[in-house]
Amino acid sequence: MTEAGVAYVSLVPSMRNFGSAVSQGMSGQLDGPMDEEGRKQGRHFMAGFGDAMTRQGRNISGLGDKMTLGLTIPLAIAANKMTGLASDTAENLSKVQTIFGSASGDIEAF
C-alpha cells in the first residue's frame, strides 16, 4: 500500500446546548420519582418545623406562667393591700374628726 500523505484531525468538545440536550433526553424519566422525593422532603421539613414551633410556643407559654406567678399575682396582692390601707386611713381620719371635732385639724397635721 502506498501512502499519499498524513492528515491530523483535532476534536474540540463543545458544551453548547448540553443542558437542554440532557433535559430533553431525561424528560419524563425522573418526573415521578423526583416529584415524590420532593414531596417527602417537604413533609419532613414541615413536620420538623411544626415540632420546633410547638416547642417554642410551650416555652413562651411557660414564660407567661412564670411571669403571672412572679409578677402579676404579687402586684395584685400589693394593690389590694394598698386599697385596704387607703380605706383604713380614710376611716381613721373620719374617727379623728368625730372625736376631736375642731381640734382634728391639728391632729391630722401631726
GROMACS .gro file of N, CA, C and O in nm:
model
  440
    1MET      N    1   0.082  -0.114   0.000
    1MET     CA    2   0.000   0.000   0.000
    1MET      C    3   0.089   0.124   0.000
    1MET      O    4   0.188   0.131   0.069
    2THR      N    5   0.045   0.219  -0.073
    2THR     CA    6   0.122   0.341  -0.089
    2THR      C    7   0.059   0.452  -0.004
    2THR      O    8  -0.061   0.469  -0.002
    3GLU      N    9   0.145   0.523   0.058
    3GLU     CA   10   0.099   0.632   0.144
    3GLU      C   11   0.103   0.761   0.066
    3GLU      O   12   0.205   0.797   0.009
    4ALA      N   13  -0.010   0.832   0.062
    4ALA     CA   14  -0.018   0.955  -0.014
    4ALA      C   15   0.006   1.076   0.073
    4ALA      O   16   0.038   1.184   0.022
    5GLY      N   17  -0.010   1.066   0.200
    5GLY     CA   18   0.009   1.180   0.289
    5GLY      C   19  -0.041   1.149   0.430
    5GLY      O   20  -0.094   1.042   0.455
    6VAL      N   21  -0.028   1.241   0.518
    6VAL     CA   22  -0.069   1.224   0.656
    6VAL      C   23  -0.169   1.337   0.688
    6VAL      O   24  -0.146   1.452   0.653
    7ALA      N   25  -0.275   1.301   0.756
    7ALA     CA   26  -0.374   1.400   0.795
    7ALA      C   27  -0.398   1.388   0.945
    7ALA      O   28  -0.400   1.279   1.000
    8TYR      N   29  -0.415   1.500   1.008
    8TYR     CA   30  -0.444   1.503   1.152
    8TYR      C   31  -0.581   1.567   1.172
    8TYR      O   32  -0.614   1.665   1.108
    9VAL      N   33  -0.656   1.507   1.261
    9VAL     CA   34  -0.788   1.561   1.293
    9VAL      C   35  -0.787   1.603   1.440
    9VAL      O   36  -0.747   1.527   1.526
   10SER      N   37  -0.834   1.721   1.469
   10SER     CA   38  -0.841   1.772   1.606
   10SER      C   39  -0.988   1.781   1.646
   10SER      O   40  -1.068   1.842   1.577
   11LEU      N   41  -1.022   1.718   1.758
   11LEU     CA   42  -1.160   1.722   1.808
   11LEU      C   43  -1.163   1.815   1.931
   11LEU      O   44  -1.091   1.795   2.027
   12VAL      N   45  -1.247   1.915   1.926
   12VAL     CA   46  -1.264   2.008   2.037
   12VAL      C   47  -1.408   1.993   2.087
   12VAL      O   48  -1.502   2.026   2.016
   13PRO      N   49  -1.425   1.940   2.208
   13PRO     CA   50  -1.561   1.923   2.259
   13PRO      C   51  -1.625   2.058   2.290
   13PRO      O   52  -1.559   2.152   2.329
   14SER      N   53  -1.753   2.064   2.269
   14SER     CA   54  -1.828   2.185   2.298
   14SER      C   55  -1.944   2.150   2.391
   14SER      O   56  -2.008   2.048   2.374
   15MET      N   57  -1.967   2.236   2.489
   15MET     CA   58  -2.077   2.215   2.584
   15MET      C   59  -2.202   2.292   2.542
   15MET      O   60  -2.299   2.295   2.615
   16ARG      N   61  -2.198   2.353   2.425
   16ARG     CA   62  -2.312   2.429   2.378
   16ARG      C   63  -2.434   2.337   2.367
   16ARG      O   64  -2.428   2.227   2.315
   17ASN      N   65  -2.545   2.382   2.424
   17ASN     CA   66  -2.673   2.310   2.424
   17ASN      C   67  -2.669   2.178   2.501
   17ASN      O   68  -2.759   2.096   2.487
   18PHE      N   69  -2.565   2.159   2.581
   18PHE     CA   70  -2.553   2.034   2.656
   18PHE      C   71  -2.667   2.019   2.757
   18PHE      O   72  -2.730   1.914   2.767
   19GLY      N   73  -2.695   2.127   2.835
   19GLY     CA   74  -2.800   2.121   2.936
   19GLY      C   75  -2.936   2.091   2.878
   19GLY      O   76  -3.011   2.007   2.930
   20SER      N   77  -2.970   2.158   2.769
   20SER     CA   78  -3.101   2.134   2.709
   20SER      C   79  -3.108   1.994   2.649
   20SER      O   80  -3.213   1.930   2.654
   21ALA      N   81  -2.996   1.944   2.597
   21ALA     CA   82  -2.996   1.809   2.541
   21ALA      C   83  -3.015   1.705   2.651
   21ALA      O   84  -3.090   1.608   2.634
   22VAL      N   85  -2.951   1.726   2.766
   22VAL     CA   86  -2.967   1.632   2.877
   22VAL      C   87  -3.111   1.639   2.928
   22VAL      O   88  -3.174   1.536   2.954
   23SER      N   89  -3.163   1.760   2.944
   23SER     CA   90  -3.302   1.775   2.990
   23SER      C   91  -3.399   1.707   2.896
   23SER      O   92  -3.491   1.639   2.939
   24GLN      N   93  -3.376   1.725   2.767
   24GLN     CA   94  -3.464   1.665   2.668
   24GLN      C   95  -3.453   1.513   2.674
   24GLN      O   96  -3.553   1.441   2.667
   25GLY      N   97  -3.332   1.462   2.691
   25GLY     CA   98  -3.312   1.317   2.697
   25GLY      C   99  -3.371   1.256   2.822
   25GLY      O  100  -3.416   1.142   2.822
   26MET      N  101  -3.370   1.331   2.935
   26MET     CA  102  -3.421   1.279   3.061
   26MET      C  103  -3.568   1.312   3.083
   26MET      O  104  -3.627   1.268   3.181
   27SER      N  105  -3.625   1.390   2.997
   27SER     CA  106  -3.762   1.436   3.014
   27SER      C  107  -3.857   1.320   3.039
   27SER      O  108  -3.863   1.224   2.963
   28GLY      N  109  -3.929   1.332   3.149
   28GLY     CA  110  -4.030   1.231   3.180
   28GLY      C  111  -3.976   1.111   3.256
   28GLY      O  112  -4.053   1.040   3.319
   29GLN      N  113  -3.846   1.088   3.253
   29GLN     CA  114  -3.792   0.968   3.317
   29GLN      C  115  -3.780   0.983   3.469
   29GLN      O  116  -3.791   0.885   3.541
   30LEU      N  117  -3.757   1.104   3.517
   30LEU     CA  118  -3.740   1.124   3.661
   30LEU      C  119  -3.854   1.203   3.723
   30LEU      O  120  -3.852   1.228   3.843
   31ASP      N  121  -3.950   1.243   3.644
   31ASP     CA  122  -4.056   1.328   3.697
   31ASP      C  123  -4.126   1.265   3.816
   31ASP      O  124  -4.141   1.327   3.921
   32GLY      N  125  -4.170   1.144   3.805
   32GLY     CA  126  -4.242   1.077   3.914
   32GLY      C  127  -4.157   1.060   4.038
   32GLY      O  128  -4.194   1.106   4.146
   33PRO      N  129  -4.040   0.995   4.028
   33PRO     CA  130  -3.957   0.975   4.147
   33PRO      C  131  -3.910   1.107   4.210
   33PRO      O  132  -3.907   1.120   4.332
   34MET      N  133  -3.875   1.205   4.129
   34MET     CA  134  -3.827   1.333   4.182
   34MET      C  135  -3.942   1.409   4.249
   34MET      O  136  -3.922   1.471   4.353
   35ASP      N  137  -4.058   1.404   4.188
   35ASP     CA  138  -4.173   1.471   4.249
   35ASP      C  139  -4.204   1.409   4.385
   35ASP      O  140  -4.228   1.481   4.483
   36GLU      N  141  -4.204   1.277   4.391
   36GLU     CA  142  -4.235   1.208   4.516
   36GLU      C  143  -4.130   1.239   4.622
   36GLU      O  144  -4.162   1.264   4.738
   37GLU      N  145  -4.004   1.241   4.582
   37GLU     CA  146  -3.896   1.272   4.678
   37GLU      C  147  -3.909   1.416   4.727
   37GLU      O  148  -3.888   1.445   4.845
   38GLY      N  149  -3.945   1.506   4.638
   38GLY     CA  150  -3.965   1.645   4.678
   38GLY      C  151  -4.078   1.658   4.779
   38GLY      O  152  -4.067   1.730   4.878
   39ARG      N  153  -4.186   1.587   4.753
   39ARG     CA  154  -4.299   1.590   4.848
   39ARG      C  155  -4.257   1.530   4.983
   39ARG      O  156  -4.292   1.583   5.089
   40LYS      N  157  -4.183   1.421   4.978
   40LYS     CA  158  -4.138   1.355   5.101
   40LYS      C  159  -4.050   1.449   5.183
   40LYS      O  160  -4.068   1.462   5.304
   41GLN      N  161  -3.955   1.514   5.116
   41GLN     CA  162  -3.867   1.607   5.187
   41GLN      C  163  -3.944   1.727   5.240
   41GLN      O  164  -3.915   1.778   5.348
   42GLY      N  165  -4.041   1.773   5.163
   42GLY     CA  166  -4.125   1.884   5.209
   42GLY      C  167  -4.204   1.847   5.334
   42GLY      O  168  -4.212   1.925   5.429
   43ARG      N  169  -4.261   1.727   5.336
   43ARG     CA  170  -4.335   1.681   5.455
   43ARG      C  171  -4.241   1.669   5.574
   43ARG      O  172  -4.276   1.708   5.686
   44HIS      N  173  -4.122   1.617   5.550
   44HIS     CA  174  -4.023   1.601   5.657
   44HIS      C  175  -3.985   1.737   5.715
   44HIS      O  176  -3.979   1.755   5.837
   45PHE      N  177  -3.960   1.834   5.629
   45PHE     CA  178  -3.924   1.968   5.673
   45PHE      C  179  -4.037   2.030   5.754
   45PHE      O  180  -4.016   2.086   5.862
   46MET      N  181  -4.160   2.020   5.703
   46MET     CA  182  -4.273   2.083   5.771
   46MET      C  183  -4.301   2.017   5.906
   46MET      O  184  -4.338   2.085   6.002
   47ALA      N  185  -4.281   1.886   5.915
   47ALA     CA  186  -4.300   1.818   6.044
   47ALA      C  187  -4.199   1.869   6.145
   47ALA      O  188  -4.234   1.901   6.259
   48GLY      N  189  -4.073   1.879   6.104
   48GLY     CA  190  -3.969   1.931   6.194
   48GLY      C  191  -3.994   2.076   6.231
   48GLY      O  192  -3.979   2.115   6.347
   49PHE      N  193  -4.036   2.155   6.135
   49PHE     CA  194  -4.064   2.296   6.159
   49PHE      C  195  -4.182   2.310   6.255
   49PHE      O  196  -4.178   2.390   6.348
   50GLY      N  197  -4.285   2.229   6.233
   50GLY     CA  198  -4.403   2.232   6.321
   50GLY      C  199  -4.367   2.194   6.464
   50GLY      O  200  -4.412   2.256   6.560
   51ASP      N  201  -4.283   2.091   6.478
   51ASP     CA  202  -4.240   2.050   6.612
   51ASP      C  203  -4.162   2.162   6.680
   51ASP      O  204  -4.181   2.189   6.799
   52ALA      N  205  -4.074   2.226   6.605
   52ALA     CA  206  -3.994   2.336   6.662
   52ALA      C  207  -4.084   2.451   6.705
   52ALA      O  208  -4.065   2.510   6.812
   53MET      N  209  -4.184   2.484   6.625
   53MET     CA  210  -4.275   2.593   6.660
   53MET      C  211  -4.360   2.556   6.782
   53MET      O  212  -4.387   2.641   6.867
   54THR      N  213  -4.398   2.431   6.793
   54THR     CA  214  -4.474   2.385   6.910
   54THR      C  215  -4.390   2.399   7.036
   54THR      O  216  -4.439   2.446   7.140
   55ARG      N  217  -4.261   2.359   7.028
   55ARG     CA  218  -4.173   2.373   7.144
   55ARG      C  219  -4.157   2.520   7.183
   55ARG      O  220  -4.161   2.553   7.302
   56GLN      N  221  -4.140   2.607   7.085
   56GLN     CA  222  -4.125   2.750   7.114
   56GLN      C  223  -4.253   2.805   7.178
   56GLN      O  224  -4.246   2.886   7.270
   57GLY      N  225  -4.366   2.761   7.129
   57GLY     CA  226  -4.493   2.804   7.188
   57GLY      C  227  -4.505   2.762   7.333
   57GLY      O  228  -4.550   2.839   7.418
   58ARG      N  229  -4.463   2.641   7.363
   58ARG     CA  230  -4.466   2.594   7.502
   58ARG      C  231  -4.370   2.676   7.589
   58ARG      O  232  -4.403   2.709   7.704
   59ASN      N  233  -4.251   2.706   7.535
   59ASN     CA  234  -4.156   2.787   7.611
   59ASN      C  235  -4.212   2.925   7.642
   59ASN      O  236  -4.199   2.975   7.753
   60ILE      N  237  -4.275   2.986   7.543
   60ILE     CA  238  -4.333   3.119   7.563
   60ILE      C  239  -4.448   3.112   7.663
   60ILE      O  240  -4.463   3.198   7.750
   61SER      N  241  -4.528   3.008   7.653
   61SER     CA  242  -4.639   2.990   7.747
   61SER      C  243  -4.586   2.971   7.889
   61SER      O  244  -4.640   3.027   7.984
   62GLY      N  245  -4.479   2.893   7.902
   62GLY     CA  246  -4.417   2.873   8.033
   62GLY      C  247  -4.365   3.004   8.090
   62GLY      O  248  -4.377   3.031   8.210
   63LEU      N  249  -4.308   3.088   8.004
   63LEU     CA  250  -4.261   3.220   8.048
   63LEU      C  251  -4.378   3.303   8.099
   63LEU      O  252  -4.368   3.370   8.202
   64GLY      N  253  -4.489   3.298   8.028
   64GLY     CA  254  -4.609   3.370   8.072
   64GLY      C  255  -4.659   3.321   8.207
   64GLY      O  256  -4.697   3.401   8.293
   65ASP      N  257  -4.656   3.190   8.226
   65ASP     CA  258  -4.698   3.134   8.356
   65ASP      C  259  -4.608   3.183   8.468
   65ASP      O  260  -4.654   3.221   8.575
   66LYS      N  261  -4.476   3.183   8.442
   66LYS     CA  262  -4.381   3.229   8.544
   66LYS      C  263  -4.400   3.377   8.574
   66LYS      O  264  -4.390   3.420   8.689
   67MET      N  265  -4.426   3.455   8.469
   67MET     CA  266  -4.449   3.598   8.490
   67MET      C  267  -4.575   3.621   8.573
   67MET      O  268  -4.580   3.710   8.657
   68THR      N  269  -4.678   3.541   8.547
   68THR     CA  270  -4.802   3.554   8.623
   68THR      C  271  -4.776   3.525   8.771
   68THR      O  272  -4.818   3.602   8.858
   69LEU      N  273  -4.704   3.418   8.798
   69LEU     CA  274  -4.676   3.381   8.937
   69LEU      C  275  -4.579   3.478   9.004
   69LEU      O  276  -4.594   3.511   9.120
   70GLY      N  277  -4.480   3.523   8.930
   70GLY     CA  278  -4.375   3.605   8.989
   70GLY      C  279  -4.401   3.754   8.988
   70GLY      O  280  -4.340   3.828   9.063
   71LEU      N  281  -4.491   3.801   8.902
   71LEU     CA  282  -4.510   3.945   8.889
   71LEU      C  283  -4.656   3.987   8.904
   71LEU      O  284  -4.687   4.071   8.988
   72THR      N  285  -4.742   3.930   8.827
   72THR     CA  286  -4.882   3.974   8.825
   72THR      C  287  -4.952   3.948   8.958
   72THR      O  288  -5.019   4.037   9.012
   73ILE      N  289  -4.938   3.829   9.011
   73ILE     CA  290  -5.006   3.796   9.137
   73ILE      C  291  -4.953   3.883   9.252
   73ILE      O  292  -5.033   3.941   9.326
   74PRO      N  293  -4.821   3.898   9.268
   74PRO     CA  294  -4.773   3.988   9.374
   74PRO      C  295  -4.821   4.132   9.356
   74PRO      O  296  -4.854   4.198   9.455
   75LEU      N  297  -4.827   4.180   9.233
   75LEU     CA  298  -4.877   4.316   9.210
   75LEU      C  299  -5.024   4.328   9.248
   75LEU      O  300  -5.066   4.429   9.306
   76ALA      N  301  -5.101   4.227   9.217
   76ALA     CA  302  -5.244   4.229   9.254
   76ALA      C  303  -5.260   4.227   9.405
   76ALA      O  304  -5.344   4.299   9.461
   77ILE      N  305  -5.179   4.150   9.474
   77ILE     CA  306  -5.185   4.145   9.621
   77ILE      C  307  -5.147   4.281   9.678
   77ILE      O  308  -5.213   4.332   9.769
   78ALA      N  309  -5.039   4.340   9.624
   78ALA     CA  310  -4.995   4.472   9.673
   78ALA      C  311  -5.103   4.577   9.650
   78ALA      O  312  -5.129   4.662   9.737
   79ALA      N  313  -5.166   4.576   9.534
   79ALA     CA  314  -5.273   4.672   9.504
   79ALA      C  315  -5.389   4.654   9.602
   79ALA      O  316  -5.447   4.752   9.650
   80ASN      N  317  -5.422   4.531   9.632
   80ASN     CA  318  -5.530   4.503   9.727
   80ASN      C  319  -5.495   4.556   9.866
   80ASN      O  320  -5.579   4.618   9.933
   81LYS      N  321  -5.371   4.534   9.909
   81LYS     CA  322  -5.327   4.583  10.040
   81LYS      C  323  -5.330   4.735  10.044
   81LYS      O  324  -5.373   4.795  10.144
   82MET      N  325  -5.283   4.801   9.936
   82MET     CA  326  -5.282   4.948   9.933
   82MET      C  327  -5.424   5.005   9.938
   82MET      O  328  -5.448   5.106  10.004
   83THR      N  329  -5.514   4.939   9.868
   83THR     CA  330  -5.654   4.983   9.871
   83THR      C  331  -5.708   4.971  10.013
   83THR      O  332  -5.778   5.060  10.063
   84GLY      N  333  -5.676   4.861  10.080
   84GLY     CA  334  -5.720   4.841  10.218
   84GLY      C  335  -5.660   4.946  10.311
   84GLY      O  336  -5.730   5.000  10.398
   85LEU      N  337  -5.531   4.978  10.292
   85LEU     CA  338  -5.467   5.080  10.375
   85LEU      C  339  -5.530   5.218  10.352
   85LEU      O  340  -5.552   5.294  10.448
   86ALA      N  341  -5.558   5.250  10.228
   86ALA     CA  342  -5.621   5.379  10.198
   86ALA      C  343  -5.758   5.387  10.262
   86ALA      O  344  -5.796   5.491  10.320
   87SER      N  345  -5.832   5.280  10.256
   87SER     CA  346  -5.965   5.277  10.317
   87SER      C  347  -5.955   5.291  10.468
   87SER      O  348  -6.030   5.366  10.530
   88ASP      N  349  -5.859   5.220  10.528
   88ASP     CA  350  -5.838   5.229  10.673
   88ASP      C  351  -5.798   5.371  10.712
   88ASP      O  352  -5.845   5.424  10.813
   89THR      N  353  -5.712   5.435  10.635
   89THR     CA  354  -5.668   5.571  10.664
   89THR      C  355  -5.786   5.667  10.659
   89THR      O  356  -5.802   5.753  10.748
   90ALA      N  357  -5.867   5.656  10.556
   90ALA     CA  358  -5.985   5.742  10.544
   90ALA      C  359  -6.080   5.721  10.661
   90ALA      O  360  -6.134   5.817  10.718
   91GLU      N  361  -6.097   5.598  10.702
   91GLU     CA  362  -6.187   5.567  10.814
   91GLU      C  363  -6.131   5.624  10.945
   91GLU      O  364  -6.204   5.683  11.025
   92ASN      N  365  -6.000   5.611  10.964
   92ASN     CA  366  -5.938   5.663  11.086
   92ASN      C  367  -5.944   5.816  11.092
   92ASN      O  368  -5.965   5.874  11.199
   93LEU      N  369  -5.926   5.882  10.977
   93LEU     CA  370  -5.938   6.029  10.975
   93LEU      C  371  -6.080   6.073  11.009
   93LEU      O  372  -6.101   6.173  11.077
   94SER      N  373  -6.175   5.998  10.961
   94SER     CA  374  -6.315   6.029  10.992
   94SER      C  375  -6.340   6.016  11.142
   94SER      O  376  -6.410   6.098  11.203
   95LYS      N  377  -6.284   5.915  11.205
   95LYS     CA  378  -6.299   5.894  11.350
   95LYS      C  379  -6.233   6.008  11.428
   95LYS      O  380  -6.286   6.055  11.528
   96VAL      N  381  -6.114   6.052  11.378
   96VAL     CA  382  -6.045   6.163  11.444
   96VAL      C  383  -6.132   6.288  11.439
   96VAL      O  384  -6.145   6.361  11.539
   97GLN      N  385  -6.192   6.314  11.325
   97GLN     CA  386  -6.278   6.433  11.312
   97GLN      C  387  -6.399   6.422  11.404
   97GLN      O  388  -6.443   6.521  11.464
   98THR      N  389  -6.454   6.302  11.416
   98THR     CA  390  -6.572   6.283  11.502
   98THR      C  391  -6.535   6.303  11.649
   98THR      O  392  -6.607   6.370  11.722
   99ILE      N  393  -6.424   6.246  11.689
   99ILE     CA  394  -6.386   6.250  11.831
   99ILE      C  395  -6.335   6.389  11.872
   99ILE      O  396  -6.373   6.443  11.975
  100PHE      N  397  -6.248   6.448  11.791
  100PHE     CA  398  -6.183   6.571  11.832
  100PHE      C  399  -6.246   6.698  11.775
  100PHE      O  400  -6.206   6.808  11.812
  101GLY      N  401  -6.341   6.684  11.685
  101GLY     CA  402  -6.412   6.799  11.631
  101GLY      C  403  -6.320   6.904  11.570
  101GLY      O  404  -6.244   6.875  11.480
  102SER      N  405  -6.325   7.028  11.625
  102SER     CA  406  -6.250   7.138  11.566
  102SER      C  407  -6.099   7.121  11.584
  102SER      O  408  -6.020   7.178  11.510
  103ALA      N  409  -6.055   7.044  11.678
  103ALA     CA  410  -5.912   7.023  11.701
  103ALA      C  411  -5.855   6.915  11.609
  103ALA      O  412  -5.734   6.889  11.609
  104SER      N  413  -5.939   6.854  11.533
  104SER     CA  414  -5.893   6.743  11.448
  104SER      C  415  -5.791   6.789  11.343
  104SER      O  416  -5.704   6.713  11.302
  105GLY      N  417  -5.798   6.915  11.302
  105GLY     CA  418  -5.702   6.967  11.202
  105GLY      C  419  -5.560   6.961  11.253
  105GLY      O  420  -5.466   6.924  11.181
  106ASP      N  421  -5.539   6.992  11.383
  106ASP     CA  422  -5.406   6.988  11.443
  106ASP      C  423  -5.357   6.843  11.450
  106ASP      O  424  -5.240   6.814  11.425
  107ILE      N  425  -5.445   6.753  11.481
  107ILE     CA  426  -5.407   6.610  11.491
  107ILE      C  427  -5.376   6.553  11.352
  107ILE      O  428  -5.280   6.482  11.335
  108GLU      N  429  -5.457   6.592  11.252
  108GLU     CA  430  -5.432   6.544  11.114
  108GLU      C  431  -5.300   6.599  11.063
  108GLU      O  432  -5.228   6.530  10.991
  109ALA      N  433  -5.265   6.724  11.098
  109ALA     CA  434  -5.139   6.782  11.053
  109ALA      C  435  -5.022   6.709  11.117
  109ALA      O  436  -4.915   6.698  11.057
  110PHE      N  437  -5.040   6.658  11.237
  110PHE     CA  438  -4.936   6.585  11.307
  110PHE      C  439  -4.907   6.457  11.236
  110PHE      O  440  -4.804   6.411  11.213
   0.00000   0.00000   0.00000
